[in-house]
Tab-separated table of C-alpha atoms in Angstrom:
chain	number	residue	atom	x	y	z
G	61	UNK	CA	0.000	0.000	0.000
G	62	UNK	CA	1.417	3.356	-1.047
G	63	UNK	CA	2.220	5.723	1.727
G	64	UNK	CA	3.122	9.332	2.348
G	65	UNK	CA	3.787	10.099	5.996
G	66	UNK	CA	4.220	13.459	7.696
G	67	UNK	CA	6.200	13.881	10.883
G	68	UNK	CA	3.465	15.458	12.983
G	69	UNK	CA	-0.325	15.646	12.839
G	70	UNK	CA	-0.475	18.709	15.096
G	71	UNK	CA	2.183	21.269	15.895
G	72	UNK	CA	2.097	24.433	18.004
G	73	UNK	CA	4.944	26.920	17.683
G	74	UNK	CA	5.688	30.472	18.782
G	75	UNK	CA	6.202	33.446	16.492
G	76	UNK	CA	9.804	33.662	15.356
G	77	UNK	CA	10.602	29.980	15.895
G	78	UNK	CA	12.201	27.911	13.159
G	79	UNK	CA	9.853	25.105	12.158
G	80	UNK	CA	10.627	21.888	10.288
G	81	UNK	CA	7.912	19.802	8.674
G	82	UNK	CA	9.039	16.475	7.295
G	83	UNK	CA	7.510	14.232	4.685
G	84	UNK	CA	8.537	10.711	3.706
G	85	UNK	CA	7.219	8.608	0.821
G	86	UNK	CA	7.822	4.909	0.236
G	87	UNK	CA	6.880	4.753	-3.453
G	88	UNK	CA	10.225	5.757	-4.983
G	89	UNK	CA	8.537	8.809	-6.503
G	90	UNK	CA	10.614	11.457	-8.222
G	91	UNK	CA	8.236	14.365	-7.549
G	92	UNK	CA	7.345	15.723	-4.138
G	93	UNK	CA	5.172	18.697	-3.273
G	94	UNK	CA	4.279	20.900	-0.310
G	95	UNK	CA	0.876	22.583	-0.197
G	96	UNK	CA	-0.945	24.636	2.362
G	97	UNK	CA	-4.696	24.294	2.721
G	98	UNK	CA	-6.837	27.141	4.007
G	99	UNK	CA	-10.646	27.388	4.028
G	100	UNK	CA	-11.943	29.067	0.899
G	101	UNK	CA	-8.506	29.116	-0.714
G	102	UNK	CA	-8.116	25.449	-1.560
G	103	UNK	CA	-4.698	23.869	-1.966
G	104	UNK	CA	-1.896	26.261	-2.787
G	105	UNK	CA	1.502	24.997	-3.877
G	106	UNK	CA	4.434	26.237	-1.810
G	107	UNK	CA	7.358	24.349	-3.346
G	108	UNK	CA	7.949	21.217	-5.299
G	109	UNK	CA	10.919	19.023	-6.114
G	110	UNK	CA	11.390	16.769	-9.120
G	111	UNK	CA	14.688	15.226	-8.023
G	112	UNK	CA	17.108	15.090	-5.125
G	113	UNK	CA	18.523	18.545	-4.370
G	114	UNK	CA	16.232	20.094	-7.025
G	115	UNK	CA	13.441	22.462	-6.082
G	116	UNK	CA	11.105	24.928	-7.721
G	117	UNK	CA	8.969	27.647	-6.238
G	118	UNK	CA	5.260	27.189	-6.292
G	119	UNK	CA	2.621	29.876	-6.032
G	120	UNK	CA	3.293	31.029	-2.457
G	121	UNK	CA	6.972	30.390	-1.561
G	122	UNK	CA	7.516	33.520	0.546
G	123	UNK	CA	8.506	32.711	4.106
G	124	UNK	CA	9.279	29.076	3.312
G	125	UNK	CA	12.227	27.027	2.161
G	126	UNK	CA	12.637	23.334	1.379
G	127	UNK	CA	15.261	20.635	1.452
G	128	UNK	CA	15.488	17.364	-0.408
G	129	UNK	CA	18.674	15.471	0.420
G	130	UNK	CA	17.222	12.001	-0.161
G	131	UNK	CA	14.709	10.860	-2.730
G	132	UNK	CA	12.158	9.706	-0.181
G	133	UNK	CA	12.266	12.755	2.082
G	134	UNK	CA	11.143	16.342	1.506
G	135	UNK	CA	11.286	18.925	4.272
G	136	UNK	CA	9.481	22.233	4.554
G	137	UNK	CA	11.167	24.895	6.666
G	138	UNK	CA	9.635	28.003	8.146
G	139	UNK	CA	12.709	30.117	8.950
G	140	UNK	CA	10.838	32.442	11.314
G	141	UNK	CA	7.257	31.365	11.893
G	142	UNK	CA	4.547	33.993	11.803
G	143	UNK	CA	0.881	33.842	12.784
G	144	UNK	CA	-0.216	34.047	9.137
G	145	UNK	CA	1.496	30.711	8.573
G	146	UNK	CA	-1.038	28.983	10.791
G	147	UNK	CA	-2.517	26.455	8.411
G	148	UNK	CA	-2.858	22.827	7.339
G	149	UNK	CA	0.242	21.663	5.465
G	150	UNK	CA	-0.022	18.780	3.032
G	151	UNK	CA	2.776	16.852	1.412
G	152	UNK	CA	2.292	14.866	-1.806
G	153	UNK	CA	4.351	12.747	-4.148
G	154	UNK	CA	4.021	11.444	-7.689
G	155	UNK	CA	6.091	9.562	-10.207
G	156	UNK	CA	7.672	11.523	-13.020
G	157	UNK	CA	6.696	11.652	-16.680
G	158	UNK	CA	3.269	12.629	-17.942
G	159	UNK	CA	0.071	12.450	-15.996
G	160	UNK	CA	0.519	10.759	-12.680
G	161	UNK	CA	-1.620	10.679	-9.589
G	162	UNK	CA	-0.433	12.709	-6.638
G	163	UNK	CA	-0.553	10.822	-3.352
G	164	UNK	CA	-1.086	12.941	-0.269
G	165	UNK	CA	-0.060	12.586	3.326
G	166	UNK	CA	-2.565	13.157	6.157
G	167	UNK	CA	-1.428	16.718	6.775
G	168	UNK	CA	0.122	18.689	9.628
G	169	UNK	CA	-2.047	21.245	11.390
G	170	UNK	CA	0.376	24.012	12.375
G	171	UNK	CA	-0.626	26.723	14.824
G	172	UNK	CA	1.705	29.674	15.315
G	173	UNK	CA	1.002	31.678	18.471
M	617	UNK	CA	-3.744	32.751	-16.299
M	618	UNK	CA	-3.366	29.480	-14.416
M	619	UNK	CA	-6.513	29.546	-12.303
M	620	UNK	CA	-9.271	27.064	-11.764
M	621	UNK	CA	-12.519	28.485	-10.394
M	622	UNK	CA	-14.752	26.127	-8.427
M	623	UNK	CA	-18.331	26.481	-7.235
M	624	UNK	CA	-20.226	26.207	-5.008
M	625	UNK	CA	-18.100	26.564	-1.884
M	626	UNK	CA	-20.527	24.355	0.034
M	627	UNK	CA	-23.374	22.096	-0.970
M	628	UNK	CA	-26.067	20.219	0.933
M	629	UNK	CA	-27.867	17.406	-0.881
M	630	UNK	CA	-30.426	14.916	0.297
M	631	UNK	CA	-29.568	11.251	0.288
M	632	UNK	CA	-30.355	9.784	-3.115
M	633	UNK	CA	-30.087	13.115	-4.893
M	634	UNK	CA	-27.571	14.320	-7.469
M	635	UNK	CA	-24.636	16.423	-6.324
M	636	UNK	CA	-23.108	18.735	-8.926
M	637	UNK	CA	-19.873	20.674	-8.542
M	638	UNK	CA	-18.622	22.976	-11.262
M	639	UNK	CA	-15.191	24.180	-12.333
M	640	UNK	CA	-13.962	26.570	-14.989
M	641	UNK	CA	-10.502	27.335	-16.303
M	642	UNK	CA	-8.889	29.952	-18.501
M	643	UNK	CA	-5.704	28.447	-19.856
M	644	UNK	CA	-6.314	26.234	-22.884
M	645	UNK	CA	-2.958	24.552	-22.308
M	646	UNK	CA	-4.516	22.504	-19.499
M	647	UNK	CA	-4.982	18.958	-20.764
M	648	UNK	CA	-5.771	16.800	-17.748
M	649	UNK	CA	-8.519	17.398	-15.199
M	650	UNK	CA	-8.641	15.288	-12.027
M	651	UNK	CA	-11.004	15.472	-9.093
M	652	UNK	CA	-9.744	14.801	-5.587
M	653	UNK	CA	-11.855	13.796	-2.583
M	654	UNK	CA	-10.845	14.653	0.976
M	655	UNK	CA	-12.394	13.248	4.131
M	656	UNK	CA	-11.915	15.023	7.479
M	657	UNK	CA	-8.504	14.309	8.950
M	658	UNK	CA	-7.183	12.802	5.721
M	659	UNK	CA	-5.238	14.050	2.747
M	660	UNK	CA	-6.971	14.384	-0.637
M	661	UNK	CA	-7.146	11.280	-2.810
M	662	UNK	CA	-7.731	10.978	-6.542
M	663	UNK	CA	-11.361	10.200	-7.313
M	664	UNK	CA	-11.703	10.417	-11.100
M	665	UNK	CA	-9.997	12.248	-13.958
M	666	UNK	CA	-10.637	13.197	-17.585
M	667	UNK	CA	-8.738	14.294	-20.669
M	668	UNK	CA	-10.274	16.923	-22.994
M	669	UNK	CA	-10.581	14.493	-25.906
M	670	UNK	CA	-13.748	13.042	-24.331
M	671	UNK	CA	-16.861	14.844	-23.112
M	672	UNK	CA	-17.755	12.487	-20.300
M	673	UNK	CA	-16.190	9.893	-18.058
M	674	UNK	CA	-18.127	7.712	-15.662
M	675	UNK	CA	-16.899	5.564	-12.785
M	676	UNK	CA	-19.701	4.062	-10.759
M	677	UNK	CA	-21.846	6.855	-9.347
M	678	UNK	CA	-19.274	9.525	-10.246
M	679	UNK	CA	-19.279	11.248	-13.641
M	680	UNK	CA	-17.149	14.056	-15.037
M	681	UNK	CA	-18.743	16.144	-17.775
M	682	UNK	CA	-16.344	18.201	-19.871
M	683	UNK	CA	-17.166	21.131	-22.149
M	684	UNK	CA	-14.013	22.105	-24.009
M	685	UNK	CA	-15.470	25.093	-25.848
M	686	UNK	CA	-16.793	26.610	-22.623
M	687	UNK	CA	-13.649	25.634	-20.683
M	688	UNK	CA	-15.780	24.072	-17.982
M	689	UNK	CA	-16.000	20.696	-16.314
M	690	UNK	CA	-18.190	19.323	-13.584
M	691	UNK	CA	-18.479	16.415	-11.190
M	692	UNK	CA	-21.824	14.684	-10.838
M	693	UNK	CA	-22.479	12.285	-7.984
M	694	UNK	CA	-25.559	10.197	-8.629
M	695	UNK	CA	-27.599	8.644	-5.812
M	696	UNK	CA	-25.561	10.643	-3.270
M	697	UNK	CA	-24.885	8.836	0.018
M	698	UNK	CA	-23.882	10.095	3.482
M	699	UNK	CA	-20.496	8.446	2.907
M	700	UNK	CA	-19.921	10.877	0.025
M	701	UNK	CA	-19.823	13.775	2.513
M	702	UNK	CA	-16.349	15.216	1.978
M	703	UNK	CA	-14.525	18.132	0.427
M	704	UNK	CA	-14.037	17.899	-3.324
M	705	UNK	CA	-11.317	19.663	-5.288
M	706	UNK	CA	-11.123	19.982	-9.029
M	707	UNK	CA	-7.692	20.450	-10.539
M	708	UNK	CA	-5.949	20.944	-13.854
M	709	UNK	CA	-2.581	19.981	-15.267
M	710	UNK	CA	-0.975	21.384	-18.372
M	711	UNK	CA	2.050	20.909	-20.553
M	712	UNK	CA	4.084	23.657	-18.925
M	713	UNK	CA	7.287	21.684	-18.549
M	714	UNK	CA	6.446	20.644	-15.016
M	715	UNK	CA	3.912	18.425	-13.292
M	716	UNK	CA	2.193	20.988	-11.096
M	717	UNK	CA	-1.501	20.659	-10.450
M	718	UNK	CA	-3.581	23.827	-10.171
M	719	UNK	CA	-6.395	23.232	-7.691
M	720	UNK	CA	-9.801	24.808	-7.328
M	721	UNK	CA	-10.844	26.238	-3.975
M	722	UNK	CA	-12.852	23.195	-2.896
M	723	UNK	CA	-16.488	22.306	-2.274
M	724	UNK	CA	-17.650	20.981	1.058
M	725	UNK	CA	-20.398	18.466	0.301
M	726	UNK	CA	-22.830	17.306	2.981
M	727	UNK	CA	-25.341	14.554	2.273
M	728	UNK	CA	-28.286	14.608	4.659
M	729	UNK	CA	-30.603	11.660	5.330
């Protein structure tokens, strides 16, 4: 059974803290994605990666960075968390080449106080 | 413009009725249109998808209708059941040299007995 796992289901951090969200997939997928989900705004792409050490900005990259040192792992970093980054964060992966289903993790609900 | 507009934002349907969710896009370079279903506490999962070379695709009680000239597509859920209560996202993928999905804003569907 295919699986995308995220390091935490719930996370509470303080303004200004550095936050790491980790995602691991066991499907040997080339592509990995980070989205944030907010009511009324849908899923917005933050960053994606199509290979180890490769990354591309999505639609809302400001305030975020990413790291992909191994194929199965994709990390989202909030360098200095702010209250407007309180959100649900979803990681996804897909195989490369053409039209391929994205498989999502269960999400991390991040609250920044 | 790489936007996908989705309506309605929320929908209440009686058990046994037909649920209809609509999406519209601007960019004619989109060539793959999936629908994702998300249950509370879970990540989205692919439900059904269509290419623009067909006007309709049916899988069980779920049907996508596609109108290429109007740049619109819709999800129809026949004989809606309480277990269909979820948030539905339409999405679009195009030949832009990457494999990014553009998502609609989501529809929260509630099926009442």
